[in-house]
Coordinates of C-alpha atoms and ligand atoms in Angstrom, one line a residue:
Chain A
M20 CA 51.3 -20.6 5.1
K21 CA 50.1 -17.0 5.0
T22 CA 49.1 -15.8 8.5
V23 CA 46.6 -13.0 8.6
R24 CA 45.7 -11.5 12.0
L25 CA 42.4 -10.0 12.7
S26 CA 40.2 -8.4 15.4
I27 CA 36.5 -8.9 15.8
I28 CA 34.9 -5.7 17.1
G29 CA 31.4 -6.4 18.3
F30 CA 30.7 -9.9 19.4
G31 CA 26.9 -10.3 18.8
A32 CA 25.1 -12.4 16.3
V33 CA 27.4 -11.4 13.4
G34 CA 30.7 -11.3 15.4
Q35 CA 30.1 -14.7 16.8
G36 CA 29.0 -16.0 13.4
V37 CA 32.4 -14.9 12.1
A38 CA 34.2 -16.7 14.9
R39 CA 32.2 -19.9 14.2
A40 CA 32.8 -19.6 10.4
I41 CA 36.6 -19.2 11.0
L42 CA 36.5 -22.3 13.3
S43 CA 34.5 -24.5 11.0
K44 CA 36.6 -23.5 7.9
K45 CA 40.0 -24.0 9.5
E46 CA 40.8 -27.0 7.4
M47 CA 39.6 -25.5 4.1
L48 CA 41.6 -22.3 4.8
T49 CA 44.7 -24.3 5.7
G50 CA 44.3 -26.1 2.4
Q51 CA 44.5 -22.8 0.6
G52 CA 47.6 -21.8 2.6
I53 CA 45.7 -19.3 4.8
D54 CA 45.8 -19.1 8.6
L55 CA 43.3 -16.6 10.0
C56 CA 44.5 -15.7 13.5
V57 CA 42.1 -13.7 15.7
V58 CA 44.2 -11.5 18.1
G59 CA 41.4 -9.4 19.7
I60 CA 37.7 -9.6 20.3
S61 CA 35.6 -6.8 21.8
D62 CA 32.0 -6.4 23.0
S63 CA 30.5 -3.5 25.0
K64 CA 32.0 -4.7 28.3
G65 CA 35.6 -5.2 27.3
S66 CA 38.0 -7.4 25.3
E67 CA 40.0 -10.5 25.1
I68 CA 43.4 -10.0 23.6
N69 CA 46.0 -12.7 22.7
V70 CA 48.7 -11.9 20.2
R71 CA 49.3 -15.6 19.6
G72 CA 45.7 -16.2 18.6
I73 CA 42.5 -16.4 20.7
D74 CA 41.0 -19.8 21.3
L75 CA 37.7 -19.1 19.5
K76 CA 35.9 -22.0 21.0
S77 CA 36.4 -20.9 24.5
A78 CA 35.7 -17.3 23.6
L79 CA 32.3 -18.3 22.2
E80 CA 31.7 -20.4 25.3
R81 CA 32.6 -17.6 27.7
K82 CA 30.3 -15.2 25.8
K83 CA 27.5 -17.7 26.2
Q84 CA 28.1 -18.4 29.8
K85 CA 29.0 -14.9 31.1
G86 CA 27.4 -12.7 28.5
T87 CA 30.7 -11.1 27.7
V88 CA 33.9 -12.2 26.0
A89 CA 35.9 -9.8 28.1
T90 CA 38.9 -11.0 30.0
G91 CA 40.2 -7.5 30.4
N92 CA 38.8 -4.0 30.1
E93 CA 40.6 -2.8 27.0
S94 CA 38.3 -1.1 24.6
A95 CA 37.8 -1.7 20.9
L96 CA 39.9 1.4 20.1
D97 CA 42.7 0.0 22.4
I98 CA 42.8 -3.2 20.2
I99 CA 42.6 -1.3 16.9
G100 CA 45.3 1.1 17.9
N101 CA 47.7 -1.0 20.0
V102 CA 47.5 -4.6 18.9
E103 CA 49.4 -5.5 15.7
H104 CA 47.1 -7.0 13.1
E105 CA 46.0 -6.6 9.5
I106 CA 42.2 -6.7 9.4
V107 CA 39.5 -5.2 11.6
V108 CA 36.1 -6.9 11.4
E109 CA 33.7 -4.2 12.5
A110 CA 30.3 -5.7 13.7
T111 CA 29.0 -3.2 16.3
P112 CA 25.4 -2.1 16.2
T113 CA 24.1 0.1 13.4
N114 CA 23.7 3.7 14.5
I115 CA 22.2 6.0 11.9
K116 CA 22.3 9.1 14.1
N117 CA 26.0 9.6 14.3
G118 CA 27.5 6.2 13.1
E119 CA 29.2 5.5 16.5
P120 CA 31.0 3.5 17.7
G121 CA 31.5 2.1 14.2
F122 CA 32.7 5.3 12.6
S123 CA 35.5 5.9 15.1
N124 CA 36.5 2.2 15.0
M125 CA 36.8 2.2 11.2
S126 CA 38.6 5.6 11.1
A127 CA 41.1 4.3 13.7
A128 CA 41.6 1.2 11.7
F129 CA 42.4 3.1 8.5
N130 CA 44.6 5.6 10.3
S131 CA 46.7 2.7 11.7
G132 CA 47.0 1.1 8.3
K133 CA 44.5 -1.8 8.8
H134 CA 41.9 -3.1 6.4
V135 CA 38.3 -3.0 7.4
V136 CA 35.6 -5.6 6.8
T137 CA 32.2 -4.6 8.1
S138 CA 28.5 -5.5 8.4
N139 CA 27.7 -2.1 10.1
K140 CA 25.5 0.1 7.8
G141 CA 25.5 3.2 10.0
P142 CA 28.9 4.8 9.3
L143 CA 28.5 3.9 5.5
A144 CA 25.1 5.4 5.2
L145 CA 26.3 8.6 6.9
C146 CA 29.8 9.2 5.6
F147 CA 30.7 6.7 2.9
S148 CA 33.0 8.9 0.9
Q149 CA 34.9 10.0 3.9
L150 CA 35.6 6.4 4.9
K151 CA 36.5 5.4 1.4
E152 CA 38.9 8.2 1.1
A153 CA 40.5 7.4 4.5
A154 CA 41.0 3.8 3.2
E155 CA 42.5 5.0 0.0
D156 CA 44.8 7.5 1.7
N157 CA 46.2 4.7 3.9
G158 CA 46.4 2.2 1.1
V159 CA 44.1 -0.4 2.7
F160 CA 41.0 -2.2 1.7
F161 CA 37.5 -1.2 2.8
R162 CA 35.0 -4.1 2.3
Y163 CA 31.3 -4.0 3.3
E164 CA 29.5 -6.8 1.4
A165 CA 27.6 -7.8 4.6
T166 CA 26.1 -4.3 5.0
V167 CA 23.5 -4.9 2.2
G168 CA 21.6 -8.1 1.6
G169 CA 23.2 -10.3 4.3
A170 CA 24.5 -13.3 2.5
V171 CA 23.6 -12.0 -1.0
P172 CA 26.9 -10.9 -2.7
I173 CA 25.6 -7.7 -4.4
F174 CA 28.8 -5.7 -4.3
N175 CA 31.1 -8.5 -5.3
L176 CA 28.8 -9.4 -8.1
I177 CA 28.7 -5.8 -9.4
H178 CA 32.4 -4.8 -8.8
E179 CA 34.0 -8.1 -9.7
S180 CA 31.8 -10.4 -11.9
L181 CA 30.1 -7.6 -13.7
A182 CA 33.2 -5.4 -14.0
G183 CA 33.2 -3.5 -17.3
N184 CA 29.4 -3.2 -17.3
R185 CA 27.6 0.1 -16.6
V186 CA 24.9 -0.4 -14.0
I187 CA 21.8 1.3 -15.2
G188 CA 19.6 0.6 -12.2
I189 CA 19.1 -1.7 -9.3
E190 CA 15.8 -2.8 -7.9
G191 CA 15.2 -5.2 -5.0
I192 CA 14.0 -6.2 -1.6
L193 CA 16.7 -5.5 1.0
N194 CA 14.9 -5.9 4.2
G195 CA 13.8 -9.3 5.4
T196 CA 11.6 -8.2 8.2
T197 CA 9.2 -6.2 6.0
N198 CA 9.2 -9.0 3.4
Y199 CA 8.2 -11.4 6.1
I200 CA 5.4 -9.2 7.3
L201 CA 4.0 -8.5 3.8
T202 CA 4.3 -12.2 2.9
R203 CA 2.4 -13.3 6.0
M204 CA -0.3 -10.6 5.7
A205 CA -1.0 -11.7 2.1
E206 CA -0.9 -15.4 2.8
E207 CA -3.0 -15.3 6.0
R208 CA -5.2 -12.2 5.3
L209 CA -4.1 -10.9 8.7
P210 CA -3.8 -7.2 9.7
Y211 CA -0.4 -5.5 10.0
D212 CA -0.4 -5.2 13.8
L213 CA -1.0 -8.9 14.3
V214 CA 1.7 -10.0 11.9
L215 CA 4.2 -7.5 13.4
K216 CA 3.6 -9.0 16.8
E217 CA 4.1 -12.5 15.4
A218 CA 7.4 -11.4 13.8
Q219 CA 8.5 -9.9 17.0
E220 CA 7.8 -13.1 18.9
L221 CA 9.8 -15.1 16.3
G222 CA 12.7 -12.6 16.6
I223 CA 12.3 -11.5 13.0
A224 CA 11.3 -8.0 14.0
E225 CA 12.9 -5.9 16.7
T226 CA 11.1 -4.7 19.8
D227 CA 11.3 -1.2 18.2
P228 CA 10.5 -2.1 14.6
T229 CA 10.5 1.5 13.3
Y230 CA 13.7 1.3 11.3
D231 CA 12.5 -1.7 9.4
V232 CA 8.8 -0.9 8.8
E233 CA 9.3 2.7 8.1
G234 CA 11.8 1.9 5.4
V235 CA 14.8 3.4 7.2
D236 CA 16.9 0.3 7.0
S237 CA 16.1 -0.2 3.3
A238 CA 17.0 3.5 2.7
C239 CA 20.4 3.1 4.4
K240 CA 21.2 0.1 2.2
L241 CA 20.1 2.1 -0.9
V242 CA 22.4 4.9 0.1
I243 CA 25.3 2.5 0.4
I244 CA 24.5 1.1 -3.1
A245 CA 24.2 4.6 -4.5
N246 CA 27.7 5.5 -3.2
S247 CA 29.4 2.2 -4.0
V248 CA 27.8 1.4 -7.4
F249 CA 26.8 4.8 -8.8
G250 CA 29.5 6.9 -7.2
E251 CA 26.9 9.3 -6.0
A252 CA 27.6 11.2 -2.8
A253 CA 24.1 10.4 -1.6
S254 CA 22.9 10.5 1.9
Y255 CA 19.8 9.3 3.7
R256 CA 18.1 12.6 3.0
D257 CA 18.3 11.9 -0.8
V258 CA 16.0 8.9 -0.5
D259 CA 12.3 9.1 -1.0
V260 CA 11.0 6.7 1.6
T261 CA 7.5 5.2 2.2
G262 CA 7.1 2.4 4.7
I263 CA 4.6 -0.5 5.0
T264 CA 2.6 0.5 8.1
K265 CA -0.4 1.7 6.1
I266 CA -0.8 -1.5 4.1
T267 CA -4.0 -3.4 4.6
P268 CA -4.7 -7.1 4.1
E269 CA -7.6 -6.0 1.7
A270 CA -5.1 -4.2 -0.5
L271 CA -2.9 -7.3 -0.6
E272 CA -6.0 -9.4 -1.5
L273 CA -7.0 -7.0 -4.3
A274 CA -3.4 -7.1 -5.6
S275 CA -3.3 -10.9 -5.4
R276 CA -6.6 -11.3 -7.3
N277 CA -4.9 -9.5 -10.1
N278 CA -1.8 -11.6 -9.9
Y279 CA 0.4 -9.1 -8.0
V280 CA 2.2 -9.2 -4.6
V281 CA 3.1 -6.1 -2.7
K282 CA 6.8 -5.7 -1.7
L283 CA 8.9 -3.0 -0.1
I284 CA 11.1 -2.2 -3.0
C285 CA 14.4 -0.3 -3.1
E286 CA 15.1 1.3 -6.4
A287 CA 18.2 3.2 -7.6
G288 CA 18.6 4.5 -11.1
N289 CA 18.0 7.7 -13.2
G290 CA 19.6 9.6 -10.3
T291 CA 16.7 8.9 -8.0
L292 CA 16.6 6.7 -4.8
T293 CA 13.2 5.4 -3.8
V294 CA 12.0 3.0 -1.1
A295 CA 8.3 2.3 -1.4
P296 CA 5.8 -0.6 -1.5
R297 CA 5.2 -1.6 -5.0
L298 CA 3.2 -4.1 -7.1
V299 CA 5.3 -7.0 -8.3
P300 CA 3.8 -9.6 -10.7
K301 CA 3.5 -12.9 -8.8
K302 CA 5.8 -14.8 -11.2
H303 CA 8.4 -12.1 -11.3
P304 CA 11.9 -13.0 -10.0
L305 CA 11.6 -10.1 -7.5
A306 CA 8.5 -11.8 -6.0
V307 CA 10.4 -13.7 -3.3
G308 CA 8.7 -14.5 0.0
G309 CA 9.5 -15.0 3.7
T310 CA 12.5 -13.1 4.9
M311 CA 14.4 -13.5 1.6
N312 CA 16.2 -10.6 0.0
V313 CA 16.6 -10.1 -3.7
A314 CA 18.3 -7.7 -6.1
S315 CA 17.9 -7.2 -9.8
I316 CA 20.7 -5.4 -11.5
L317 CA 20.2 -3.9 -14.9
T318 CA 23.4 -3.5 -16.9
D319 CA 24.3 -2.3 -20.3
L320 CA 26.2 -5.4 -21.4
A321 CA 24.9 -8.3 -19.4
G322 CA 21.3 -7.2 -19.4
K323 CA 19.4 -8.1 -16.2
I324 CA 20.9 -10.2 -13.5
T325 CA 18.8 -11.2 -10.4
I326 CA 20.2 -12.8 -7.2
S327 CA 18.3 -13.7 -4.1
G328 CA 19.2 -15.3 -0.7
K329 CA 19.1 -14.8 3.0
G330 CA 19.3 -11.2 4.0
A331 CA 20.2 -11.8 7.6
G332 CA 21.3 -14.4 10.1
S333 CA 24.4 -15.0 12.1
I334 CA 26.3 -17.5 9.9
E335 CA 24.7 -16.2 6.6
T336 CA 26.1 -12.7 7.3
A337 CA 29.4 -14.2 8.3
S338 CA 29.6 -15.7 4.9
S339 CA 29.8 -12.3 3.3
I340 CA 32.4 -11.2 5.9
L341 CA 34.5 -14.3 5.4
S342 CA 34.4 -13.7 1.6
D343 CA 35.6 -10.1 2.1
I344 CA 38.4 -11.3 4.4
M345 CA 39.5 -13.9 1.8
Y346 CA 39.5 -11.1 -0.9
I347 CA 41.9 -9.1 1.2
V348 CA 44.1 -12.0 2.0
R349 CA 44.3 -12.9 -1.7
N350 CA 44.9 -9.3 -2.9
S351 CA 47.3 -8.0 -0.3
Chain B
M28 CA -4.0 2.3 -36.4
I29 CA -4.2 -0.2 -33.6
V30 CA -6.8 -2.8 -34.1
S31 CA -8.2 -5.5 -31.8
M32 CA -10.1 -8.4 -33.4
T33 CA -11.8 -11.4 -32.1
L34 CA -11.3 -14.3 -34.5
E35 CA -13.0 -17.7 -34.4
L36 CA -10.8 -20.6 -35.3
K37 CA -11.8 -24.1 -36.2
D38 CA -10.7 -26.6 -33.5
I39 CA -8.1 -28.3 -35.6
P40 CA -4.3 -27.9 -35.5
G41 CA -2.6 -25.1 -37.5
Q42 CA -5.4 -22.6 -37.5
L43 CA -3.6 -19.9 -35.5
V44 CA -0.8 -19.8 -38.1
I45 CA -3.4 -19.5 -40.9
A46 CA -5.0 -16.6 -39.0
L47 CA -1.8 -14.7 -38.3
A48 CA -0.3 -15.1 -41.8
P49 CA -2.3 -12.4 -43.6
I50 CA -1.6 -9.8 -40.9
S51 CA 2.1 -10.2 -41.6
E52 CA 1.6 -10.3 -45.3
L53 CA -0.1 -6.9 -45.1
H54 CA 2.8 -5.6 -43.0
G55 CA 0.8 -5.6 -39.8
N56 CA 2.6 -5.6 -36.5
I57 CA 1.1 -8.1 -34.1
M58 CA 1.2 -6.8 -30.5
S59 CA -0.7 -9.5 -28.6
V60 CA -2.5 -12.8 -29.1
V61 CA -4.8 -14.2 -26.4
H62 CA -5.7 -17.8 -27.2
Q63 CA -8.4 -19.4 -25.0
H64 CA -8.2 -23.1 -25.7
E65 CA -10.7 -24.0 -23.0
E66 CA -13.3 -21.6 -24.0
K67 CA -15.3 -22.7 -27.1
T68 CA -18.1 -20.7 -28.7
P69 CA -21.5 -22.4 -29.1
R70 CA -20.5 -22.9 -32.7
G71 CA -17.6 -25.1 -31.6
T72 CA -15.0 -22.6 -32.6
I73 CA -12.1 -21.2 -30.5
P74 CA -12.1 -17.5 -29.9
V75 CA -8.8 -15.7 -30.2
Q76 CA -8.2 -12.0 -29.4
I77 CA -5.4 -10.3 -31.3
T78 CA -4.2 -6.8 -31.2
F79 CA -2.0 -5.4 -34.0
E80 CA -0.9 -2.2 -35.7
I81 CA -1.8 -1.9 -39.4
D82 CA -2.2 0.6 -42.1
Q83 CA -5.9 1.6 -42.1
N84 CA -6.1 1.1 -45.9
F85 CA -5.3 -2.6 -45.6
L86 CA -8.0 -3.5 -43.0
D87 CA -10.8 -4.5 -45.5
E88 CA -8.3 -6.5 -47.5
L89 CA -7.2 -8.3 -44.3
I90 CA -10.8 -9.2 -43.3
E91 CA -11.5 -10.5 -46.7
R92 CA -8.3 -12.7 -46.7
L93 CA -9.1 -14.0 -43.2
E94 CA -12.6 -15.1 -44.1
K95 CA -11.4 -16.6 -47.4
S96 CA -9.0 -18.8 -45.4
G97 CA -11.9 -20.0 -43.2
V98 CA -11.2 -17.8 -40.1
G99 CA -14.3 -16.1 -38.7
V100 CA -14.0 -12.4 -37.8
A101 CA -16.4 -11.9 -34.9
R102 CA -15.4 -8.4 -33.9
V103 CA -13.3 -5.6 -35.1
G104 CA -12.5 -2.6 -33.0
E105 CA -10.0 0.2 -33.0
E106 CA -7.8 0.1 -29.9
R107 CA -7.2 3.6 -28.8
L108 CA -5.8 3.0 -25.4
R109 CA -2.8 0.7 -25.7
S110 CA -0.9 1.3 -22.5
S111 CA -2.0 0.0 -19.2
V112 CA -1.0 0.2 -15.6
S113 CA -2.4 -1.2 -12.3
V114 CA -2.4 0.8 -9.1
V115 CA -3.5 0.1 -5.6
L116 CA -4.8 2.9 -3.3
I117 CA -5.1 2.7 0.5
G118 CA -6.8 5.2 2.7
H119 CA -10.2 6.9 3.2
I120 CA -11.0 6.4 -0.4
I121 CA -14.7 6.8 -0.2
H122 CA -14.5 9.9 2.0
S123 CA -12.0 11.4 -0.3
D124 CA -14.4 11.0 -3.2
I125 CA -13.2 8.2 -5.5
G126 CA -15.5 9.5 -8.2
D127 CA -13.6 12.7 -8.4
T128 CA -10.3 10.9 -8.5
I129 CA -11.5 8.9 -11.5
D130 CA -12.9 12.0 -13.1
R131 CA -9.6 13.7 -13.0
I132 CA -8.1 10.8 -15.1
D133 CA -11.0 10.4 -17.5
K134 CA -11.1 14.1 -18.1
T135 CA -7.7 14.1 -19.7
G136 CA -9.1 12.6 -22.8
F137 CA -5.9 10.5 -23.2
A138 CA -6.4 8.1 -20.3
E139 CA -9.3 6.3 -18.6
V140 CA -9.8 4.2 -15.5
V141 CA -11.0 1.0 -17.0
D142 CA -11.2 -1.2 -13.9
L143 CA -11.9 -0.5 -10.3
S144 CA -12.4 -2.9 -7.4
L145 CA -13.0 -1.6 -3.9
S146 CA -12.6 -3.3 -0.5
M147 CA -14.0 -1.8 2.6
P148 CA -13.6 -3.7 5.8
A149 CA -15.7 -1.3 8.0
I150 CA -16.9 2.3 8.1
E151 CA -14.2 4.5 9.5
K152 CA -11.5 1.9 8.7
T153 CA -9.2 2.5 5.7
S154 CA -10.4 1.0 2.5
S155 CA -8.4 -0.3 -0.4
A156 CA -8.9 0.0 -4.1
Y157 CA -7.3 -1.6 -7.2
L158 CA -7.5 0.3 -10.4
V159 CA -6.4 -0.1 -13.9
I160 CA -5.6 2.9 -16.0
N161 CA -5.4 2.7 -19.8
A162 CA -3.8 5.4 -21.9
E163 CA -3.0 6.1 -25.5
G164 CA 0.7 5.6 -25.0
E165 CA 3.5 5.4 -22.5
K166 CA 3.9 9.1 -22.3
E167 CA 0.2 9.6 -21.6
L168 CA 0.2 6.8 -19.1
K169 CA 3.0 8.6 -17.2
N170 CA 1.0 11.8 -17.2
A171 CA -2.1 10.0 -15.9
L172 CA 0.0 8.4 -13.1
E173 CA 1.4 11.9 -12.2
I174 CA -2.1 13.2 -11.8
L175 CA -3.1 10.2 -9.6
R176 CA 0.0 10.8 -7.5
E177 CA -1.0 14.4 -6.9
V178 CA -4.5 13.4 -6.0
A179 CA -3.3 10.7 -3.7
A180 CA -0.9 13.0 -1.9
K181 CA -3.5 15.7 -1.5
K182 CA -6.1 13.2 -0.2
D183 CA -3.6 11.4 2.0
L184 CA -3.9 8.1 0.1
L185 CA -1.0 5.6 -0.1
M186 CA -0.5 4.8 -3.7
I187 CA 1.2 1.5 -4.7
E188 CA 2.6 1.5 -8.2
P189 CA 4.2 -1.4 -10.1
I190 CA 7.9 -1.9 -10.0
R191 CA 9.5 0.4 -12.6
L192 CA 12.9 -0.8 -13.7
N193 CA 11.8 -4.3 -14.2
S194 CA 8.6 -3.9 -16.1
E195 CA 7.5 -2.1 -19.2
A196 CA 4.5 -0.4 -17.5
A197 CA 5.2 3.2 -16.5
Ligands
LIG425 N1 22.2 -9.9 12.5 C1 22.2 -9.9 11.2 O1 21.7 -10.8 10.5 C2 22.9 -8.7 10.4 C3 22.9 -8.8 9.0 C4 23.6 -7.8 8.3 C5 24.2 -6.7 9.0 N2 24.1 -6.7 10.3 C6 24.7 -5.6 11.0 O2 25.9 -6.1 11.7 C7 26.1 -5.4 12.9 C8 26.1 -6.4 14.1 O3 24.8 -7.0 14.1 P1 24.4 -8.1 15.2 O4 23.2 -8.6 14.8 O5 25.6 -8.9 15.5 O6 24.2 -7.1 16.5 P2 24.2 -7.5 18.0 O7 23.9 -8.9 18.2 O8 23.5 -6.4 18.7 O9 25.8 -7.3 18.4 C9 26.4 -6.1 18.5 C10 27.7 -6.3 19.2 O10 28.4 -5.1 19.4 C11 28.9 -5.0 20.7 N3 29.1 -3.6 21.0 C12 28.2 -2.6 21.3 N4 28.9 -1.4 21.5 C13 30.2 -1.7 21.5 C14 31.4 -0.9 21.7 N5 31.3 0.4 22.0 N6 32.6 -1.6 21.5 C15 32.6 -2.8 21.2 N7 31.6 -3.6 21.0 C16 30.4 -3.0 21.1 C17 27.8 -5.6 21.5 O11 28.3 -5.9 22.8 P3 27.4 -6.7 23.9 O12 27.4 -8.1 23.4 O13 28.2 -6.5 25.1 O14 26.1 -6.1 23.9 C18 27.5 -6.8 20.7 O15 28.4 -7.8 21.0 C19 25.0 -4.3 13.0 O16 25.5 -3.1 12.5 C20 23.9 -4.9 12.1 O17 23.1 -3.9 11.5 C21 23.5 -7.7 11.1

């Protein structure tokens, strides 16, 4: 049995999803000779630490009852720096102003020789190459499948399954909130404001929806793709961004009558990065509805490959994180 | 030259093959075939629109061969504008003088706005338009789109173009 110790930094939707996934997959993992042992969990109020392994069930229960997992007031950086373990799962909130607290957490992990698995876009959108170098310098893995497309394995597909191909371009829908809004506006002929309100009530859109509807979230994901796939040292400023706030139900109706849907499309290729609403033929593989995400990858050998799936959700995102953890366990 | 023809086929199996064969025989390059099974002419024949590229010198010969094989040639036209793109505009389209916007494209001589639908919910509200631009070729189409982008930016219109990587248009 190979025991791998990890910490979960950030215990919200994603962090808890990871804990639930590890719990529910215990048997499967044991079958593969893997024992995932969580030695530290942090949220904004403090931490629980147990070097022999945290009881995830009671940690989840305590979070639910008390609103925090903390049993002590150690910080995330205390766990990363002082508790022995191999993998840091970083799932704190995305901050695209300065990347914190994710950036410091990831840097501390690398500097203490720990692998990082993350769903946090902020630090990657701001300083991808810096983080990648820090990982390389310390000889550890840096995995971030969950940062783009939620459950959809875009990076694994490109870096593993399509290894050897040159990626010519990538086009897709990488934001479930805007996809939901545009889909509902088109289906119900409702104005933007009304559908946004509905999405907020359903918890699909945030109280402050700016990042999603102005295309900022999509642009961050595109920046991560540009860095990871195209090796471009791109940052947010390099993306030409147009959001969906000006779109009218009449425009969607006109498009529909001519067999098109309108989607907020991320596009990378030819050295340009664009986020903009675009016309997609109704029967095209990119024309997915609801909160779905989709990516179409154009390669020199394999031609075009399109994958779609859930772009968000606690357990769905945990799927990508678990797969990154398994990758590290198998390759280290 | 690029030619578009409307042919009339008898309503029995195998007619489309008979109609297309002489085009290939005369080294024509078929670009599109639109076959409308449901739509019959009053004569009981089925209209088919085909577009193909062919040496101008072979055109008369082609029409002769088609008619000899029992295929009616209802219309022959030269297709000058072969590339096409759809675009949606959102904003104060009428205020911003849609006529002028269309003029800018048509004046190029290599591209035309061939279709336009407008939707205006109320005065003072933003309106939406769907337009189709045809151009002589892909390069000309790109130029036309560039003009439209400039106009849209200047007039503060949101311009929604088709996906690029995944489609042949633009
Ligand atoms: N939700 C999704 O479907 C999804 C999908 C893909 C990627 N992501 C990304 O994954 C990350 C986590 O998302 P989420 O939905 O789980 O967010 P969330 O529910 O808001 O959870 C964030 C967690 O981080 C904790 N936290 C905040 N500041 C901290 C600090 N300084 N130290 C330690 N913990 C801290 C919060 O503590 P409290 O609990 O005490 O507030 C909370 O537990 C974000 O970067 C998000 O963009 C989310």
